[in-house]
Tab-separated table of C-alpha atoms in Angstrom:
chain	number	residue	atom	x	y	z
A	1	MET	CA	-0.654	-78.473	30.482
A	2	ILE	CA	0.926	-75.763	32.968
A	3	ASP	CA	-2.731	-75.124	34.139
A	4	LEU	CA	-3.310	-78.976	34.829
A	5	VAL	CA	0.027	-79.703	36.359
A	6	GLY	CA	-0.742	-76.633	38.521
A	7	LEU	CA	-4.204	-77.915	39.624
A	8	ILE	CA	-2.724	-81.456	40.472
A	9	GLY	CA	0.050	-79.679	42.558
A	10	ARG	CA	-2.421	-77.462	44.564
A	11	TRP	CA	-4.772	-80.837	45.176
A	12	ALA	CA	-1.637	-82.584	46.337
A	13	LEU	CA	-0.584	-79.897	48.771
A	14	ASP	CA	-4.051	-79.448	49.997
A	15	GLN	CA	-4.450	-83.101	50.639
A	16	LEU	CA	-0.935	-83.190	52.326
A	17	GLY	CA	-1.778	-80.349	54.675
A	18	ALA	CA	-5.199	-81.965	55.755
A	19	VAL	CA	-3.358	-85.188	56.570
A	20	LEU	CA	-0.760	-82.978	58.586
A	21	ARG	CA	-3.445	-81.249	60.329
A	22	VAL	CA	-5.513	-84.748	61.117
A	23	SER	CA	-2.078	-85.976	62.473
A	24	VAL	CA	-1.515	-83.139	64.680
A	25	LEU	CA	-5.123	-83.380	65.913
A	26	VAL	CA	-4.393	-87.224	66.851
A	27	VAL	CA	-1.428	-86.872	68.718
A	28	ASP	CA	-2.879	-84.203	70.566
A	29	THR	CA	-6.011	-85.916	71.392
A	30	MET	CA	-4.266	-89.088	72.513
A	31	THR	CA	-2.060	-86.718	74.636
A	32	TRP	CA	-4.868	-85.223	76.663
A	33	LEU	CA	-6.708	-88.428	76.709
A	34	VAL	CA	-3.750	-90.765	78.026
A	35	VAL	CA	-0.933	-88.835	79.077
A	36	ALA	CA	-2.220	-85.831	80.534
A	37	PRO	CA	-4.396	-87.374	83.097
A	38	VAL	CA	-1.572	-89.613	84.408
A	39	ARG	CA	0.256	-86.464	84.989
A	40	GLY	CA	-2.272	-85.032	86.983
A	41	ARG	CA	-3.589	-82.499	84.256
A	42	GLY	CA	-7.108	-83.358	84.477
A	43	PHE	CA	-9.763	-84.690	82.272
A	44	ARG	CA	-13.339	-83.733	81.588
A	45	TRP	CA	-15.115	-87.303	82.569
A	46	ARG	CA	-18.291	-85.883	83.337
A	47	TYR	CA	-18.468	-83.964	79.860
A	48	SER	CA	-17.295	-87.419	78.407
A	49	VAL	CA	-20.401	-89.290	79.989
A	50	GLU	CA	-22.840	-86.553	78.821
A	51	SER	CA	-21.334	-87.152	75.387
A	52	PHE	CA	-21.708	-90.995	75.542
A	53	VAL	CA	-25.278	-90.536	76.648
A	54	GLU	CA	-25.959	-88.230	73.453
A	55	PHE	CA	-23.839	-90.627	71.211
A	56	GLY	CA	-24.908	-93.848	72.452
A	57	VAL	CA	-28.274	-93.984	74.472
A	58	ARG	CA	-30.090	-91.325	72.362
A	59	SER	CA	-29.026	-92.804	69.098
A	60	LEU	CA	-30.649	-96.425	70.451
A	61	PRO	CA	-34.166	-95.640	69.175
A	62	ILE	CA	-33.420	-94.880	65.417
A	63	VAL	CA	-30.463	-97.744	65.459
A	64	GLY	CA	-32.824	-100.462	66.905
A	65	MET	CA	-35.782	-99.570	64.769
A	66	ILE	CA	-33.714	-99.958	61.697
A	67	SER	CA	-31.594	-103.034	63.032
A	68	PHE	CA	-35.005	-104.766	63.642
A	69	LEU	CA	-36.100	-104.004	60.129
A	70	ILE	CA	-33.204	-105.098	58.495
A	71	GLY	CA	-32.957	-108.451	60.297
A	72	VAL	CA	-36.841	-108.958	58.824
A	73	ILE	CA	-35.629	-108.268	55.566
A	74	ILE	CA	-32.549	-110.353	55.624
A	75	ALA	CA	-34.883	-113.533	56.758
A	76	LEU	CA	-37.448	-112.729	54.286
A	77	GLN	CA	-34.846	-112.396	51.426
A	78	ALA	CA	-33.212	-115.760	52.454
A	79	SER	CA	-36.237	-117.563	52.609
A	80	TYR	CA	-36.639	-117.140	48.849
A	81	THR	CA	-33.693	-119.312	48.056
A	82	LEU	CA	-33.464	-121.558	51.363
A	83	SER	CA	-37.052	-122.772	50.959
A	84	GLN	CA	-36.406	-124.093	47.599
A	85	TRP	CA	-34.057	-126.466	49.221
A	86	GLY	CA	-36.181	-127.004	52.316
A	87	ALA	CA	-33.271	-125.241	54.208
A	88	ASN	CA	-35.270	-122.487	56.092
A	89	ARG	CA	-33.478	-123.459	59.316
A	90	TYR	CA	-30.603	-121.922	58.050
A	91	ILE	CA	-31.985	-118.312	58.121
A	92	ALA	CA	-31.020	-117.940	61.505
A	93	ASP	CA	-27.303	-118.798	60.478
A	94	LEU	CA	-27.425	-116.190	57.981
A	95	VAL	CA	-28.922	-113.553	59.820
A	96	ALA	CA	-26.599	-114.268	62.934
A	97	VAL	CA	-23.535	-114.184	60.824
A	98	SER	CA	-24.523	-111.240	58.714
A	99	ALA	CA	-25.163	-109.025	61.638
A	100	MET	CA	-22.210	-109.737	63.643
A	101	ARG	CA	-19.791	-109.498	60.895
A	102	GLU	CA	-21.091	-106.725	58.729
A	103	LEU	CA	-24.821	-105.326	58.752
A	104	ALA	CA	-24.872	-104.263	62.460
A	105	PRO	CA	-21.577	-102.461	62.775
A	106	LEU	CA	-21.950	-100.940	59.333
A	107	MET	CA	-25.671	-99.560	59.768
A	108	THR	CA	-24.784	-98.510	63.372
A	109	ALA	CA	-21.649	-96.450	62.137
A	110	ILE	CA	-23.612	-94.811	59.379
A	111	LEU	CA	-26.413	-93.907	61.356
A	112	ILE	CA	-24.227	-92.489	64.244
A	113	ALA	CA	-22.170	-90.386	61.750
A	114	GLY	CA	-25.153	-89.105	60.163
A	115	ARG	CA	-26.696	-88.115	63.689
A	116	CYS	CA	-23.768	-87.317	65.928
A	117	GLY	CA	-21.026	-86.712	63.434
A	118	SER	CA	-22.524	-83.879	62.018
A	119	ALA	CA	-23.579	-82.732	65.197
A	120	ILE	CA	-19.876	-82.388	66.214
A	121	THR	CA	-18.813	-80.372	63.226
A	122	ALA	CA	-21.761	-78.151	63.699
A	123	GLU	CA	-20.962	-77.548	67.537
A	124	ILE	CA	-17.338	-76.985	66.959
A	125	GLY	CA	-18.022	-74.985	63.551
A	126	THR	CA	-20.690	-72.649	65.606
A	127	MET	CA	-18.189	-72.209	68.264
A	128	LYS	CA	-15.508	-70.988	65.855
A	129	VAL	CA	-17.706	-68.785	64.143
A	130	ASN	CA	-18.596	-67.052	67.265
A	131	GLU	CA	-15.025	-67.013	68.321
A	132	GLU	CA	-15.635	-69.151	71.229
A	133	ILE	CA	-12.641	-71.206	70.534
A	134	ASP	CA	-10.327	-68.297	70.364
A	135	ALA	CA	-11.902	-67.128	73.865
A	136	LEU	CA	-10.804	-70.751	75.281
A	137	GLU	CA	-7.252	-70.311	74.012
A	138	VAL	CA	-7.175	-66.621	75.364
A	139	MET	CA	-8.386	-67.954	78.813
A	140	GLY	CA	-5.512	-70.667	78.552
A	141	VAL	CA	-7.958	-73.497	78.020
A	142	ASN	CA	-6.739	-76.020	75.128
A	143	PRO	CA	-9.414	-76.815	72.966
A	144	THR	CA	-8.339	-80.340	72.071
A	145	LYS	CA	-8.577	-81.149	76.063
A	146	TYR	CA	-11.795	-79.238	76.506
A	147	LEU	CA	-13.690	-80.447	73.374
A	148	VAL	CA	-12.097	-83.342	71.432
A	149	ALA	CA	-10.744	-85.795	74.021
A	150	PRO	CA	-14.080	-86.240	75.807
A	151	LYS	CA	-15.866	-86.579	72.598
A	152	PHE	CA	-13.202	-89.118	71.401
A	153	LEU	CA	-13.458	-91.190	74.409
A	154	ALA	CA	-17.032	-91.209	74.254
A	155	MET	CA	-17.641	-92.025	70.713
A	156	ILE	CA	-15.066	-95.063	70.843
A	157	THR	CA	-16.931	-96.619	73.580
A	158	ALA	CA	-20.539	-95.897	72.368
A	159	VAL	CA	-20.340	-96.940	68.785
A	160	PRO	CA	-19.187	-100.617	70.054
A	161	SER	CA	-21.926	-100.598	72.688
A	162	VAL	CA	-24.474	-99.538	70.275
A	163	THR	CA	-23.299	-101.936	67.793
A	164	ALA	CA	-23.543	-104.921	70.331
A	165	LEU	CA	-27.303	-104.133	70.942
A	166	SER	CA	-27.772	-103.470	67.089
A	167	ILE	CA	-26.510	-107.450	66.866
A	168	LEU	CA	-29.201	-108.521	69.401
A	169	ILE	CA	-31.938	-106.546	67.722
A	170	MET	CA	-31.175	-107.501	63.971
A	171	ILE	CA	-31.136	-111.358	65.371
A	172	VAL	CA	-34.606	-110.695	67.103
A	173	GLY	CA	-35.904	-109.081	63.692
A	174	GLY	CA	-34.901	-112.215	62.085
A	175	TRP	CA	-36.417	-114.642	64.400
A	176	ALA	CA	-39.806	-112.840	64.226
A	177	SER	CA	-39.703	-112.916	60.724
A	178	ALA	CA	-38.784	-116.502	60.373
A	179	VAL	CA	-41.274	-117.447	63.181
A	180	PHE	CA	-44.224	-115.781	62.358
A	181	VAL	CA	-44.017	-115.526	58.519
A	182	VAL	CA	-41.794	-118.377	57.123
A	183	ASP	CA	-43.327	-120.419	59.959
A	184	VAL	CA	-39.856	-121.796	61.047
A	185	GLU	CA	-39.978	-123.283	64.779
A	186	SER	CA	-38.904	-121.113	67.532
A	187	ARG	CA	-36.771	-123.689	68.946
A	188	ILE	CA	-34.891	-124.617	65.678
A	189	TYR	CA	-34.350	-120.654	64.998
A	190	VAL	CA	-32.807	-120.328	68.634
A	191	THR	CA	-30.598	-123.328	68.391
A	192	GLN	CA	-29.459	-122.647	65.008
A	193	THR	CA	-28.567	-119.214	65.832
A	194	LEU	CA	-26.391	-120.212	68.874
A	195	GLY	CA	-24.753	-122.721	66.790
A	196	ALA	CA	-23.827	-120.249	64.332
A	197	ILE	CA	-22.248	-117.547	66.709
A	198	VAL	CA	-18.725	-117.862	66.925
A	199	GLU	CA	-16.122	-115.609	68.856
A	200	LYS	CA	-14.345	-114.763	65.649
A	201	ASP	CA	-17.274	-113.394	64.146
A	202	LEU	CA	-18.129	-111.082	67.205
A	203	PHE	CA	-14.734	-109.823	67.462
A	204	THR	CA	-14.606	-108.725	63.999
A	205	GLY	CA	-17.804	-106.877	64.468
A	206	MET	CA	-16.419	-104.940	67.629
A	207	VAL	CA	-13.200	-104.414	66.001
A	208	LYS	CA	-14.762	-102.673	62.968
A	209	SER	CA	-16.772	-100.756	65.127
A	210	VAL	CA	-14.114	-99.180	67.473
A	211	PHE	CA	-12.478	-98.042	64.131
A	212	PHE	CA	-15.665	-96.641	62.785
A	213	GLY	CA	-16.100	-94.791	65.990
A	214	ILE	CA	-12.349	-93.168	65.592
A	215	ALA	CA	-13.348	-92.104	62.054
A	216	ILE	CA	-16.573	-90.533	62.792
A	217	CYS	CA	-15.217	-88.468	65.552
A	218	TRP	CA	-11.874	-87.162	64.151
A	219	VAL	CA	-13.828	-86.351	60.770
A	220	GLY	CA	-16.362	-84.611	62.832
A	221	VAL	CA	-13.669	-82.501	64.700
A	222	PHE	CA	-11.692	-81.944	61.765
A	223	ARG	CA	-14.405	-80.634	59.740
A	224	GLY	CA	-15.501	-78.375	62.574
A	225	PHE	CA	-12.143	-76.697	63.066
A	226	GLN	CA	-12.155	-76.295	59.152
A	227	VAL	CA	-14.721	-73.764	59.428
A	228	GLU	CA	-13.941	-70.210	58.239
A	229	GLY	CA	-16.560	-67.548	57.801
A	230	GLY	CA	-20.374	-67.720	58.694
A	231	ALA	CA	-23.281	-69.900	59.195
A	232	GLU	CA	-23.214	-71.262	55.410
A	233	GLU	CA	-19.631	-72.851	55.834
A	234	VAL	CA	-20.808	-74.562	58.914
A	235	GLY	CA	-23.543	-75.906	56.907
A	236	ARG	CA	-20.838	-76.878	54.185
A	237	GLN	CA	-18.404	-78.357	56.400
A	238	THR	CA	-21.323	-80.417	58.242
A	239	THR	CA	-22.387	-82.028	54.883
A	240	ALA	CA	-19.018	-82.702	54.120
A	241	SER	CA	-18.440	-84.347	57.423
A	242	VAL	CA	-21.203	-86.845	56.849
A	243	VAL	CA	-20.080	-87.660	53.629
A	244	THR	CA	-16.422	-87.990	54.208
A	245	ALA	CA	-17.447	-90.102	57.416
A	246	ILE	CA	-19.496	-92.730	55.358
A	247	PHE	CA	-16.640	-92.834	52.706
A	248	LEU	CA	-14.210	-93.666	55.248
A	249	ILE	CA	-16.324	-96.205	57.018
A	250	ILE	CA	-16.804	-98.009	53.886
A	251	VAL	CA	-13.002	-97.899	53.320
A	252	ILE	CA	-12.351	-99.335	56.682
A	253	ASP	CA	-14.776	-101.786	56.376
A	254	LEU	CA	-13.317	-103.111	53.189
A	255	VAL	CA	-9.890	-103.236	54.685
A	256	PHE	CA	-10.872	-105.208	57.570
A	257	THR	CA	-12.982	-107.432	55.585
A	258	VAL	CA	-9.993	-108.412	53.443
A	259	LEU	CA	-7.566	-108.757	56.590
A	260	PHE	CA	-9.834	-110.866	58.477
A	261	TYR	CA	-10.605	-112.965	55.118
A	262	TYR	CA	-6.853	-113.837	54.723
A	263	LEU	CA	-6.558	-114.093	58.331
């Protein structure tokens, strides 16, 4: 019984310590991102743009391909049921709403978490193993300013940008499937899509994507700074980064889905 209580206590203390470290990281990041530039302490804008290209532009091929295929799949699956009622025109409504509210933000975030969140952890973890983080501190360079703040700004702008393109590509995939396979007229599909698109659905997807980006970046950075030891620990923390980021993405998606449902 004592061992069980001790195990629970150690786990609780570890979780509390992790929350406190993340809180410090969040405050430090926002300070260097918002307050420091106003006070003339500089910001690595060029590095932030380079990170945006890495997180956003270079993620487009895989995100675009998967989004197109998901659009095709949704349209084909919807046709099985809707065709029984002669309502194939409503495939467009289903694809558009699903893409904007749920599938495009979620799939984009998961793919970027696997591709870029893990890269953030590996980069920072390798720098820590090679004592480059300590070297930055010795030179008087704040690691949060140098590494974290530019990546954070790039991530929270890249994820919504890629999500917006993912929505469009997913709708195009649904159109291709409905028109060339299910024999829905292109004019009808476009009309139904334009009628189904409302600002609330797009707003929901964009808000989710911003918070997904926040989760991906901070998990990747936190896991990178947690690296202790050698290359094996880098791999372990990189794997943990992807798993944790995807878990948080699903939780955030659930929270916002419930919130917007009641609102």
